């Protein structure tokens, strides 16, 4: 009988022979298993980093955005059509009476009919004011978006339901860059390289519950220090806040330290950032456009002696004022002035916005949202981070409702933002793809079950009762699914890699046994038992497996550390912006110690080793030692 210590010495001695073969086997098996270790460290790093950032962010919450589609048959609804025709008829009647009273002409054919007929089919024409009013009245009678969402999600134990109400601007808003209004016509063309999902204040903003954007708000101390509480509070995209503070964007060559210092500076000074915009209703905007076009016309005809200037000429106001267009010439006759005044009175009777109105608006920054995706500067790291921590708040301008409600003079903003008073935006929308409500769930399972059961897809979205669902905030559910999916994937990959490694090791162990048949026969001849032979090769395989496991771990950890050093700095910057965290010391890493995972890899290697030895060993120990000694001569 061979003692265990002797078996160990014999196995170790075998390990030192055939070094080239041993090296090839270790390298091949370790490279495969090293990739597995690499995956384990990356998954652990991503999960751990995400958990650090999500402790105070939206990514730790499970929120689904529910958008109700506008029923396509609403435009074919006979009741709404009848009401629209009634409004249309009454309007014409009232206008004829008022025109007769004022002694002016009125052409009823200028009114757009609310119902059109084509091939015998009637439909609402939404360019008609009467049709719009009829739809608005119908919308008020419908359940609110929150009611619809609450009813839709009631089986899935919703924690809370919040509104997501867009601003309803009756006119135009233009941001006053550097405190000045631009009167240039905006060029809407853009190249693919310049394309982004960025939204400006001119595109409007959203009102929502303050708790929804709580993680993106400034610190309580910063908010308390703000003196201009009469201005509209807004959560603004990072780059816009940066610009408002008078900072130029950092060059692409900026170091990660410089970028992180910039983020820290912007966040610590954001309470002083403001945005100024100019609101103009349609009448005011028309006079501004008229001022620009007439000025160009006069300049173009300055050498034309036959050119006759308009009776009334308007001049642009000061760019800093957001003021009304200024009359610089008025040569109308008394009769013309009287007629124009009567027409103005007529228009005021039927349109409250017929008089020019403009207003300067100031927004104060109360929070910072992530920047929108820009395809011009989109990098590989950004793509990775968008998958992991991407936020639906990217590029959004959001007004926290409770902070807005504290404004002492908020009624001055109701002149241009009808969403605060009309209430229409909480009901079935008149245009667009629907209005949103946010449903928060207690856990990922409830949110996922709701999403999978109620979200429309393909042709089902054409159903009038269909709902379009999307995850809101940071990708909490995606990260949760990613962790589970990667864990399952690593198990599958681990099984495949273990099988390949076992085949590789089986080839080496089998060859070693073939080369050692005479040696094995001698041991048998002097009294060694089959179990003694098995012990030698089991120890040999264990030592080989441990060498492969150690090498695999070294390769995997090396690759993980290399990837982390390559991507961690930029990933940290992207994560800090996406999660809105106030703690700038938190870093995002692609490397993490997952000791259970590493032990699993070691277990896989050892299991693969013992599996590889079973077949050649069972065949070897059953051979006749006399035949092996004779065949080896």
XYZ file of C-alpha atoms in Angstrom:
633
model
C 0.000 0.000 0.000
C 1.320 3.464 -0.952
C 1.031 6.100 1.734
C -0.803 9.357 0.923
C 2.411 11.386 1.343
C 4.183 9.089 -1.114
C 1.287 9.419 -3.528
C 1.616 13.195 -3.271
C 5.378 13.045 -4.013
C 4.781 10.781 -7.007
C 2.010 13.062 -8.332
C 4.188 16.159 -7.874
C 7.044 14.430 -9.681
C 4.760 13.613 -12.610
C 3.675 17.239 -12.687
C 7.285 18.326 -13.243
C 7.719 16.101 -16.264
C 6.498 16.902 -19.757
C 6.637 20.656 -19.017
C 5.787 21.735 -22.554
C 2.648 19.623 -22.564
C 1.772 20.905 -19.094
C 2.268 24.523 -20.143
C 0.086 24.163 -23.251
C -2.685 22.534 -21.232
C -2.565 25.141 -18.468
C -2.538 28.048 -20.940
C -5.423 26.733 -23.049
C -7.635 25.850 -20.099
C -6.732 29.011 -18.152
C -7.539 31.320 -21.034
C -11.048 29.884 -21.258
C -11.629 29.902 -17.536
C -9.933 33.302 -17.198
C -12.693 34.802 -19.325
C -15.188 33.287 -16.909
C -13.373 34.885 -13.968
C -13.301 38.157 -15.901
C -17.076 37.994 -16.308
C -17.515 37.274 -12.603
C -15.433 40.283 -11.538
C -17.120 42.644 -14.020
C -20.637 41.597 -13.002
C -19.783 42.020 -9.344
C -18.205 45.416 -9.983
C -21.177 46.707 -11.987
C -23.741 45.417 -9.473
C -21.866 46.762 -6.446
C -21.315 50.151 -8.078
C -24.924 50.424 -9.167
C -26.108 49.615 -5.641
C -23.898 52.379 -4.233
C -25.364 54.930 -6.594
C -28.966 53.746 -6.277
C -29.247 54.083 -2.518
C -30.462 57.657 -2.982
C -31.554 57.732 -6.619
C -34.495 56.794 -8.797
C -32.743 53.554 -9.740
C -33.769 52.106 -6.370
C -37.418 52.806 -7.213
C -39.680 50.933 -9.587
C -41.687 53.436 -11.626
C -43.583 52.857 -14.865
C -44.810 55.631 -17.154
C -48.327 54.946 -18.449
C -49.432 56.793 -21.591
C -52.999 56.419 -22.767
C -53.500 56.494 -26.504
C -56.066 58.876 -27.963
C -58.939 56.720 -29.211
C -58.745 56.967 -32.977
C -62.531 56.875 -33.192
C -62.884 60.078 -31.147
C -62.704 62.074 -34.377
C -65.530 59.980 -35.779
C -67.724 60.344 -32.691
C -71.102 61.660 -33.851
C -71.859 63.258 -30.488
C -68.645 65.293 -30.581
C -69.253 66.197 -34.215
C -72.744 67.400 -33.387
C -71.425 69.522 -30.533
C -68.679 70.956 -32.794
C -71.246 71.921 -35.448
C -73.367 73.522 -32.747
C -70.415 75.606 -31.529
C -69.592 76.533 -35.121
C -73.153 77.666 -35.892
C -73.446 79.661 -32.661
C -70.095 81.336 -33.276
C -71.090 82.460 -36.766
C -74.411 83.766 -35.480
C -72.730 85.690 -32.664
C -70.080 87.109 -35.003
C -72.693 88.295 -37.499
C -74.581 90.087 -34.734
C -71.398 91.704 -33.390
C -70.215 92.715 -36.866
C -73.594 94.324 -37.595
C -73.441 96.223 -34.288
C -69.976 97.556 -35.076
C -70.805 98.268 -38.690
C -68.015 96.183 -40.189
C -67.951 93.440 -42.783
C -67.790 89.790 -41.722
C -67.242 86.878 -44.101
C -68.484 83.644 -42.499
C -66.783 81.561 -45.198
C -63.468 82.391 -43.521
C -64.439 80.158 -40.618
C -63.073 76.590 -40.801
C -65.828 74.019 -40.681
C -65.344 71.552 -37.788
C -66.549 68.476 -39.681
C -65.315 67.340 -43.068
C -66.877 64.753 -45.339
C -64.941 62.495 -47.679
C -66.387 59.515 -49.521
C -69.413 59.670 -47.283
C -67.308 59.497 -44.120
C -67.402 62.405 -41.649
C -64.501 63.356 -39.385
C -63.493 66.231 -37.117
C -61.096 68.791 -38.575
C -58.783 69.695 -35.705
C -57.702 72.918 -37.405
C -61.141 74.290 -36.575
C -61.521 76.161 -33.243
C -65.002 74.696 -32.877
C -63.650 71.139 -33.206
C -60.911 71.884 -30.675
C -63.448 73.253 -28.187
C -65.709 70.236 -28.617
C -62.795 67.866 -28.045
C -61.722 69.862 -24.993
C -65.191 69.611 -23.504
C -65.192 65.883 -24.164
C -61.751 65.588 -22.567
C -62.942 67.219 -19.339
C -65.584 64.543 -18.959
C -63.043 61.730 -19.210
C -61.147 60.115 -16.294
C -57.804 61.711 -15.533
C -54.580 60.051 -16.609
C -53.870 59.203 -12.948
C -57.300 57.559 -12.577
C -56.737 55.499 -15.713
C -53.281 54.417 -14.579
C -54.492 53.569 -11.077
C -57.297 51.425 -12.485
C -54.946 49.720 -14.942
C -52.428 48.820 -12.219
C -54.733 47.964 -9.334
C -54.105 44.209 -9.606
C -50.356 44.741 -9.215
C -50.335 46.507 -5.832
C -49.214 50.002 -6.881
C -47.477 52.002 -4.175
C -48.345 55.449 -5.558
C -49.576 57.183 -8.705
C -48.178 60.543 -9.817
C -49.107 62.914 -12.604
C -46.655 63.872 -15.334
C -48.227 67.012 -16.720
C -46.646 68.874 -19.649
C -46.764 72.644 -19.811
C -49.424 73.955 -22.176
C -47.989 77.083 -23.748
C -50.483 79.291 -25.562
C -47.908 81.020 -27.737
C -44.131 80.743 -27.982
C -41.293 80.800 -25.481
C -37.719 81.608 -26.463
C -34.774 81.384 -24.112
C -32.926 84.682 -23.653
C -29.325 83.571 -23.956
C -27.067 85.929 -21.973
C -30.187 87.891 -21.108
C -30.984 88.775 -24.718
C -33.827 87.696 -26.963
C -32.915 86.539 -30.435
C -35.170 87.763 -33.249
C -33.529 85.576 -35.882
C -35.556 82.894 -37.596
C -34.584 79.530 -36.168
C -32.948 77.073 -38.569
C -34.576 73.724 -37.903
C -32.222 71.784 -40.151
C -29.495 69.816 -38.442
C -26.905 67.305 -39.482
C -26.752 63.758 -38.172
C -23.561 64.544 -36.247
C -25.337 67.385 -34.435
C -28.472 65.373 -33.688
C -29.339 64.807 -30.047
C -32.370 64.247 -27.861
C -31.751 67.572 -26.146
C -34.807 69.656 -25.267
C -34.798 73.385 -24.615
C -37.120 75.552 -22.554
C -38.800 76.483 -25.845
C -39.913 72.844 -26.099
C -41.705 73.147 -22.763
C -41.336 71.392 -19.434
C -43.192 68.915 -17.231
C -44.817 69.268 -13.829
C -44.617 66.263 -11.531
C -44.673 65.278 -7.881
C -41.574 66.486 -6.069
C -40.814 63.022 -4.679
C -40.327 61.742 -8.233
C -37.345 64.048 -8.785
C -36.196 64.170 -5.166
C -32.858 62.481 -5.877
C -32.059 65.115 -8.507
C -32.825 68.109 -6.268
C -30.146 70.284 -4.763
C -29.340 69.963 -1.074
C -31.770 71.413 1.479
C -29.152 74.001 2.390
C -28.839 75.147 -1.219
C -32.602 75.387 -1.669
C -32.976 77.333 1.568
C -30.369 79.839 0.405
C -32.381 80.845 -2.668
C -33.940 84.292 -2.319
C -35.782 84.481 -5.640
C -38.611 82.161 -4.613
C -41.004 84.030 -6.915
C -39.275 82.496 -9.946
C -40.325 79.153 -11.433
C -38.378 76.264 -9.839
C -36.939 73.871 -12.381
C -34.779 70.770 -12.588
C -32.557 71.504 -15.579
C -30.099 69.432 -17.659
C -26.518 69.525 -16.403
C -24.943 71.226 -19.440
C -27.555 74.004 -19.335
C -26.833 74.630 -15.652
C -23.120 74.648 -16.466
C -23.692 77.264 -19.171
C -25.904 79.352 -16.891
C -23.052 79.560 -14.386
C -20.901 81.142 -17.088
C -18.743 78.080 -17.634
C -17.500 76.914 -21.006
C -17.743 73.153 -21.647
C -14.546 71.310 -20.828
C -12.461 70.261 -23.840
C -12.504 66.618 -24.856
C -8.916 66.384 -23.655
C -9.908 67.220 -20.060
C -8.752 64.678 -17.494
C -11.210 62.698 -15.398
C -10.079 64.701 -12.372
C -10.939 67.939 -14.146
C -14.317 66.574 -15.205
C -15.183 65.407 -11.705
C -14.074 68.726 -10.231
C -16.310 70.510 -12.747
C -19.312 68.335 -11.785
C -18.686 69.045 -8.103
C -18.434 72.782 -8.807
C -21.633 72.885 -10.874
C -23.576 70.990 -8.216
C -22.275 73.132 -5.367
C -23.146 76.411 -7.153
C -26.312 75.376 -9.020
C -28.617 77.246 -6.620
C -27.369 80.523 -8.151
C -28.132 79.452 -11.727
C -31.141 80.965 -13.475
C -32.652 80.947 -16.950
C -34.527 83.825 -18.549
C -37.069 83.318 -21.291
C -39.468 85.532 -23.214
C -43.080 84.506 -23.694
C -45.110 85.974 -26.550
C -48.650 85.153 -27.540
C -49.460 84.734 -31.209
C -50.399 88.396 -31.698
C -47.133 89.612 -30.154
C -45.078 87.112 -32.158
C -46.773 88.208 -35.386
C -45.799 91.849 -34.744
C -42.184 90.833 -34.059
C -42.062 88.794 -37.275
C -43.704 91.692 -39.116
C -41.058 94.099 -37.756
C -38.273 91.843 -39.055
C -39.827 91.248 -42.473
C -40.758 94.913 -43.043
C -37.254 96.041 -42.075
C -35.797 93.632 -44.643
C -38.305 94.818 -47.223
C -37.440 98.486 -46.649
C -33.716 97.751 -46.825
C -34.169 95.849 -50.073
C -36.128 98.757 -51.626
C -34.090 101.687 -50.312
C -33.066 102.557 -53.892
C -36.541 102.014 -55.322
C -38.259 105.399 -55.701
C -41.589 103.726 -56.445
C -41.592 101.710 -53.227
C -44.322 102.750 -50.817
C -43.796 102.037 -47.147
C -46.582 100.428 -45.092
C -48.881 102.824 -43.255
C -47.864 101.283 -39.921
C -44.263 100.272 -39.211
C -43.107 98.496 -36.083
C -39.576 98.452 -34.686
C -38.036 95.653 -32.657
C -37.888 96.240 -28.903
C -34.655 96.094 -26.915
C -33.302 92.538 -26.906
C -33.023 92.687 -23.089
C -36.603 93.827 -22.524
C -38.875 91.096 -23.912
C -41.026 94.102 -24.723
C -43.709 94.830 -27.280
C -42.955 95.859 -30.832
C -42.680 99.654 -31.027
C -44.699 101.727 -33.493
C -42.320 104.049 -35.370
C -44.667 105.092 -38.195
C -48.445 105.429 -38.341
C -49.901 107.394 -41.265
C -53.349 105.826 -41.299
C -56.338 108.012 -41.957
C -58.898 108.713 -39.255
C -61.372 106.453 -41.007
C -58.823 103.628 -41.216
C -57.934 103.966 -37.532
C -61.631 103.833 -36.615
C -62.153 100.737 -38.766
C -59.081 99.007 -37.323
C -60.254 99.750 -33.792
C -63.642 98.240 -34.537
C -62.000 95.126 -35.923
C -59.822 94.919 -32.808
C -62.916 95.188 -30.604
C -64.573 92.485 -32.707
C -61.573 90.161 -32.308
C -61.364 90.793 -28.549
C -64.972 89.672 -28.188
C -64.199 86.222 -29.583
C -60.514 85.794 -28.754
C -59.035 86.818 -25.400
C -55.549 86.572 -26.929
C -56.160 89.013 -29.744
C -54.137 91.750 -27.999
C -50.354 91.368 -28.088
C -48.985 90.079 -24.799
C -45.425 89.294 -23.772
C -43.782 88.441 -20.483
C -40.251 87.877 -19.247
C -39.958 84.671 -17.202
C -37.170 83.612 -14.870
C -36.509 80.008 -13.874
C -34.387 79.171 -10.815
C -32.494 75.892 -10.725
C -33.587 73.589 -7.904
C -32.119 70.377 -9.327
C -29.958 68.886 -12.068
C -31.099 66.227 -14.528
C -28.784 64.166 -16.777
C -27.919 65.543 -20.194
C -29.674 64.178 -23.251
C -27.830 61.759 -25.500
C -25.749 63.547 -28.104
C -24.729 61.400 -31.056
C -21.905 63.806 -31.804
C -20.094 62.980 -28.563
C -21.558 59.534 -27.894
C -18.757 57.184 -26.807
C -18.461 53.498 -26.062
C -18.433 54.172 -22.331
C -21.554 56.288 -22.673
C -23.246 53.461 -24.557
C -22.384 51.019 -21.772
C -23.502 53.417 -19.063
C -26.726 54.247 -20.893
C -27.583 50.558 -20.759
C -26.776 50.316 -17.067
C -27.831 53.652 -15.606
C -29.655 55.470 -18.395
C -32.417 57.760 -17.130
C -35.684 58.802 -18.766
C -35.089 62.215 -17.168
C -32.227 62.786 -19.592
C -32.499 66.233 -21.133
C -35.829 66.916 -19.423
C -36.880 70.173 -17.781
C -39.058 69.335 -14.789
C -40.933 71.591 -12.370
C -41.419 69.969 -8.921
C -45.084 70.581 -8.134
C -44.863 71.206 -4.380
C -42.036 73.753 -4.777
C -43.967 75.469 -7.572
C -47.073 75.668 -5.377
C -45.094 77.669 -2.824
C -44.548 80.543 -5.281
C -46.447 83.528 -3.811
C -47.280 85.054 -7.206
C -47.700 81.998 -9.417
C -50.890 83.440 -10.909
C -48.716 85.647 -13.142
C -47.560 82.508 -14.954
C -51.106 81.361 -15.674
C -51.316 83.976 -18.427
C -49.247 81.775 -20.715
C -49.286 78.279 -19.157
C -52.870 77.088 -19.269
C -51.980 73.674 -17.811
C -52.019 75.264 -14.344
C -55.672 76.322 -14.618
C -57.474 74.637 -17.476
C -56.947 71.119 -16.194
C -57.212 69.745 -19.706
C -53.760 68.155 -19.674
C -54.792 65.846 -16.847
C -57.586 64.434 -18.971
C -57.792 62.761 -22.321
C -55.479 64.781 -24.569
C -56.608 66.599 -27.664
C -53.520 65.830 -29.738
C -50.410 63.667 -29.548
C -49.748 60.146 -28.347
C -51.349 60.482 -24.967
C -50.671 62.000 -21.581
C -48.613 60.283 -18.937
C -49.050 59.185 -15.371
C -46.378 57.528 -13.240
C -47.111 54.369 -11.276
C -44.667 53.348 -8.572
C -44.484 49.768 -7.308
C -43.052 48.261 -4.149
C -40.772 45.806 -5.916
C -39.378 44.818 -9.270
C -41.610 41.756 -9.628
C -44.847 43.766 -9.434
C -43.528 46.412 -11.828
C -42.328 43.793 -14.297
C -45.574 41.826 -14.144
C -47.575 45.003 -14.787
C -45.318 46.010 -17.654
C -45.469 42.626 -19.372
C -49.243 42.275 -18.944
C -50.418 45.758 -19.864
C -47.935 47.158 -22.361
C -49.200 47.139 -25.932
C -47.013 45.935 -28.776
C -47.299 45.874 -32.543
C -50.823 46.068 -33.876
C -52.307 45.898 -30.368
C -51.280 49.545 -29.911
C -53.931 50.468 -32.473
C -56.607 49.496 -29.959
C -58.406 52.620 -28.637
C -57.916 51.366 -25.068
C -54.231 50.511 -25.497
C -51.597 51.805 -23.091
C -47.959 52.451 -23.904
C -45.720 51.691 -20.925
C -42.102 52.589 -20.325
C -39.804 52.391 -17.330
C -39.300 55.801 -15.768
C -36.284 57.230 -13.960
C -33.108 55.169 -13.971
C -32.987 51.640 -15.325
C -33.733 49.926 -12.014
C -35.612 47.032 -13.565
C -33.079 46.693 -16.350
C -30.239 46.531 -13.832
C -32.170 43.965 -11.819
C -32.778 41.880 -14.938
C -29.165 42.350 -15.996
C -27.874 40.962 -12.693
C -30.146 37.934 -12.910
C -29.434 37.420 -16.587
C -25.683 37.678 -16.139
C -25.802 35.222 -13.250
C -27.708 32.720 -15.369
C -25.429 33.439 -18.311
C -22.329 32.833 -16.238
C -23.749 29.501 -15.116
C -24.395 28.456 -18.698
C -21.042 29.740 -19.902
C -19.398 28.119 -16.886
C -20.874 24.760 -17.856
C -19.715 25.099 -21.455
C -16.227 26.260 -20.448
C -15.952 23.486 -17.855
C -16.809 20.910 -20.514
C -14.177 22.278 -22.900
C -11.608 22.480 -20.090
C -12.411 18.908 -19.070
C -11.811 17.721 -22.638
C -8.483 19.584 -22.768
C -7.410 18.180 -19.398
C -8.656 14.721 -20.328
C -6.340 14.748 -23.309
C -3.342 15.585 -21.142
C -4.219 13.236 -18.269
C -4.995 10.446 -20.711
C -1.675 10.965 -22.443
C 0.182 10.984 -19.110
C -1.475 7.697 -18.196
C -0.636 6.201 -21.540
C 3.001 7.178 -21.106
C 3.020 5.756 -17.560
C 1.503 2.323 -18.157
C 4.789 0.486 -17.459
C 5.275 2.542 -14.318
C 1.749 1.757 -13.190
C 2.338 -1.933 -13.952
C 5.485 -1.959 -11.797
C 3.558 -0.421 -8.900
C 0.898 -3.080 -9.327
C 3.493 -5.816 -9.494
C 5.064 -4.813 -6.173
C 1.733 -4.802 -4.413
C 0.144 -1.399 -5.025
C -3.614 -1.582 -5.168
C -5.887 0.040 -7.685
C -6.920 2.677 -5.108
C -3.224 3.536 -4.624
C -2.927 4.200 -8.350
C -6.140 6.197 -8.263
C -4.809 8.298 -5.374
C -1.672 9.222 -7.339
C -3.638 10.417 -10.360
C -6.355 12.117 -8.308
C -3.701 14.117 -6.483
C -1.970 14.825 -9.783
C -5.276 16.072 -11.257
C -6.009 18.142 -8.147
C -2.613 19.839 -8.383
C -3.116 20.453 -12.113
C -6.591 21.867 -11.465
C -5.280 24.194 -8.777
C -2.560 25.465 -11.119
C -5.171 26.092 -13.823
C -7.540 27.737 -11.319
C -4.801 30.005 -9.981
C -3.724 30.990 -13.470
C -7.350 31.534 -14.540
C -8.033 33.784 -11.569
C -4.875 35.756 -12.244
C -5.844 36.222 -15.920
C -9.465 37.114 -15.092
C -8.544 39.555 -12.328
C -5.895 41.110 -14.544
C -8.386 41.641 -17.368
C -10.980 43.004 -14.937
C -8.502 45.426 -13.363
C -7.344 46.531 -16.833
C -10.933 47.186 -17.993
C -11.688 49.052 -14.776
C -8.638 51.286 -15.141
C -9.692 51.991 -18.722
C -13.362 52.828 -18.145
C -13.872 53.611 -14.468
C -13.123 57.334 -14.585
C -15.541 58.166 -17.402
C -18.124 55.698 -16.059
C -18.008 57.463 -12.677
C -18.690 60.785 -14.369
C -21.614 59.363 -16.350
C -23.061 57.683 -13.252
C -22.788 60.823 -11.131
C -24.699 62.742 -13.773
C -27.289 59.997 -14.333
C -28.045 59.340 -10.673
C -27.858 62.954 -9.529
C -25.960 61.934 -6.409
C -24.637 64.697 -4.184
C -21.771 62.534 -2.915
C -18.948 63.080 -5.404
C -16.730 60.512 -3.647
C -18.759 57.547 -4.932
C -17.072 55.866 -7.886
C -18.298 53.431 -10.518
C -16.077 50.404 -11.042
C -16.118 47.502 -13.479
C -14.143 45.324 -11.085
C -15.419 43.742 -7.897
C -14.494 40.899 -5.591
C -17.112 38.179 -5.750
C -15.586 35.532 -3.529
C -18.475 33.110 -3.949
C -18.117 33.468 -7.705
C -14.365 32.879 -7.554
C -14.900 29.827 -5.358
C -17.418 28.616 -7.914
C -14.818 28.955 -10.661
C -12.302 27.004 -8.580
C -14.973 24.379 -8.006
C -15.692 24.235 -11.740
C -11.998 23.728 -12.506
C -11.588 20.972 -9.918
C -14.817 19.305 -11.036
C -13.682 19.501 -14.656
C -10.338 17.979 -13.638
C -11.856 15.028 -11.841
C -14.326 14.483 -14.654
C -11.412 14.466 -17.097
C -9.556 11.780 -15.156
C -12.428 9.349 -14.671
C -12.460 7.698 -18.093
C -8.695 7.273 -18.721
C -8.087 6.228 -15.086
C -10.854 3.634 -15.024
C -9.503 2.183 -18.257
C -5.889 2.228 -17.006
C -6.427 0.536 -13.634
C -8.359 -2.291 -15.239
C -5.544 -3.206 -17.609
C -3.450 -6.313 -16.941
C -0.082 -5.093 -15.523
C 1.763 -8.057 -17.144
C 0.501 -7.015 -20.591
C 1.481 -3.375 -19.932
C 5.028 -4.435 -18.936
C 5.337 -6.659 -22.004
C 3.869 -4.023 -24.410
C 6.206 -1.314 -23.085
C 9.421 -3.189 -23.951
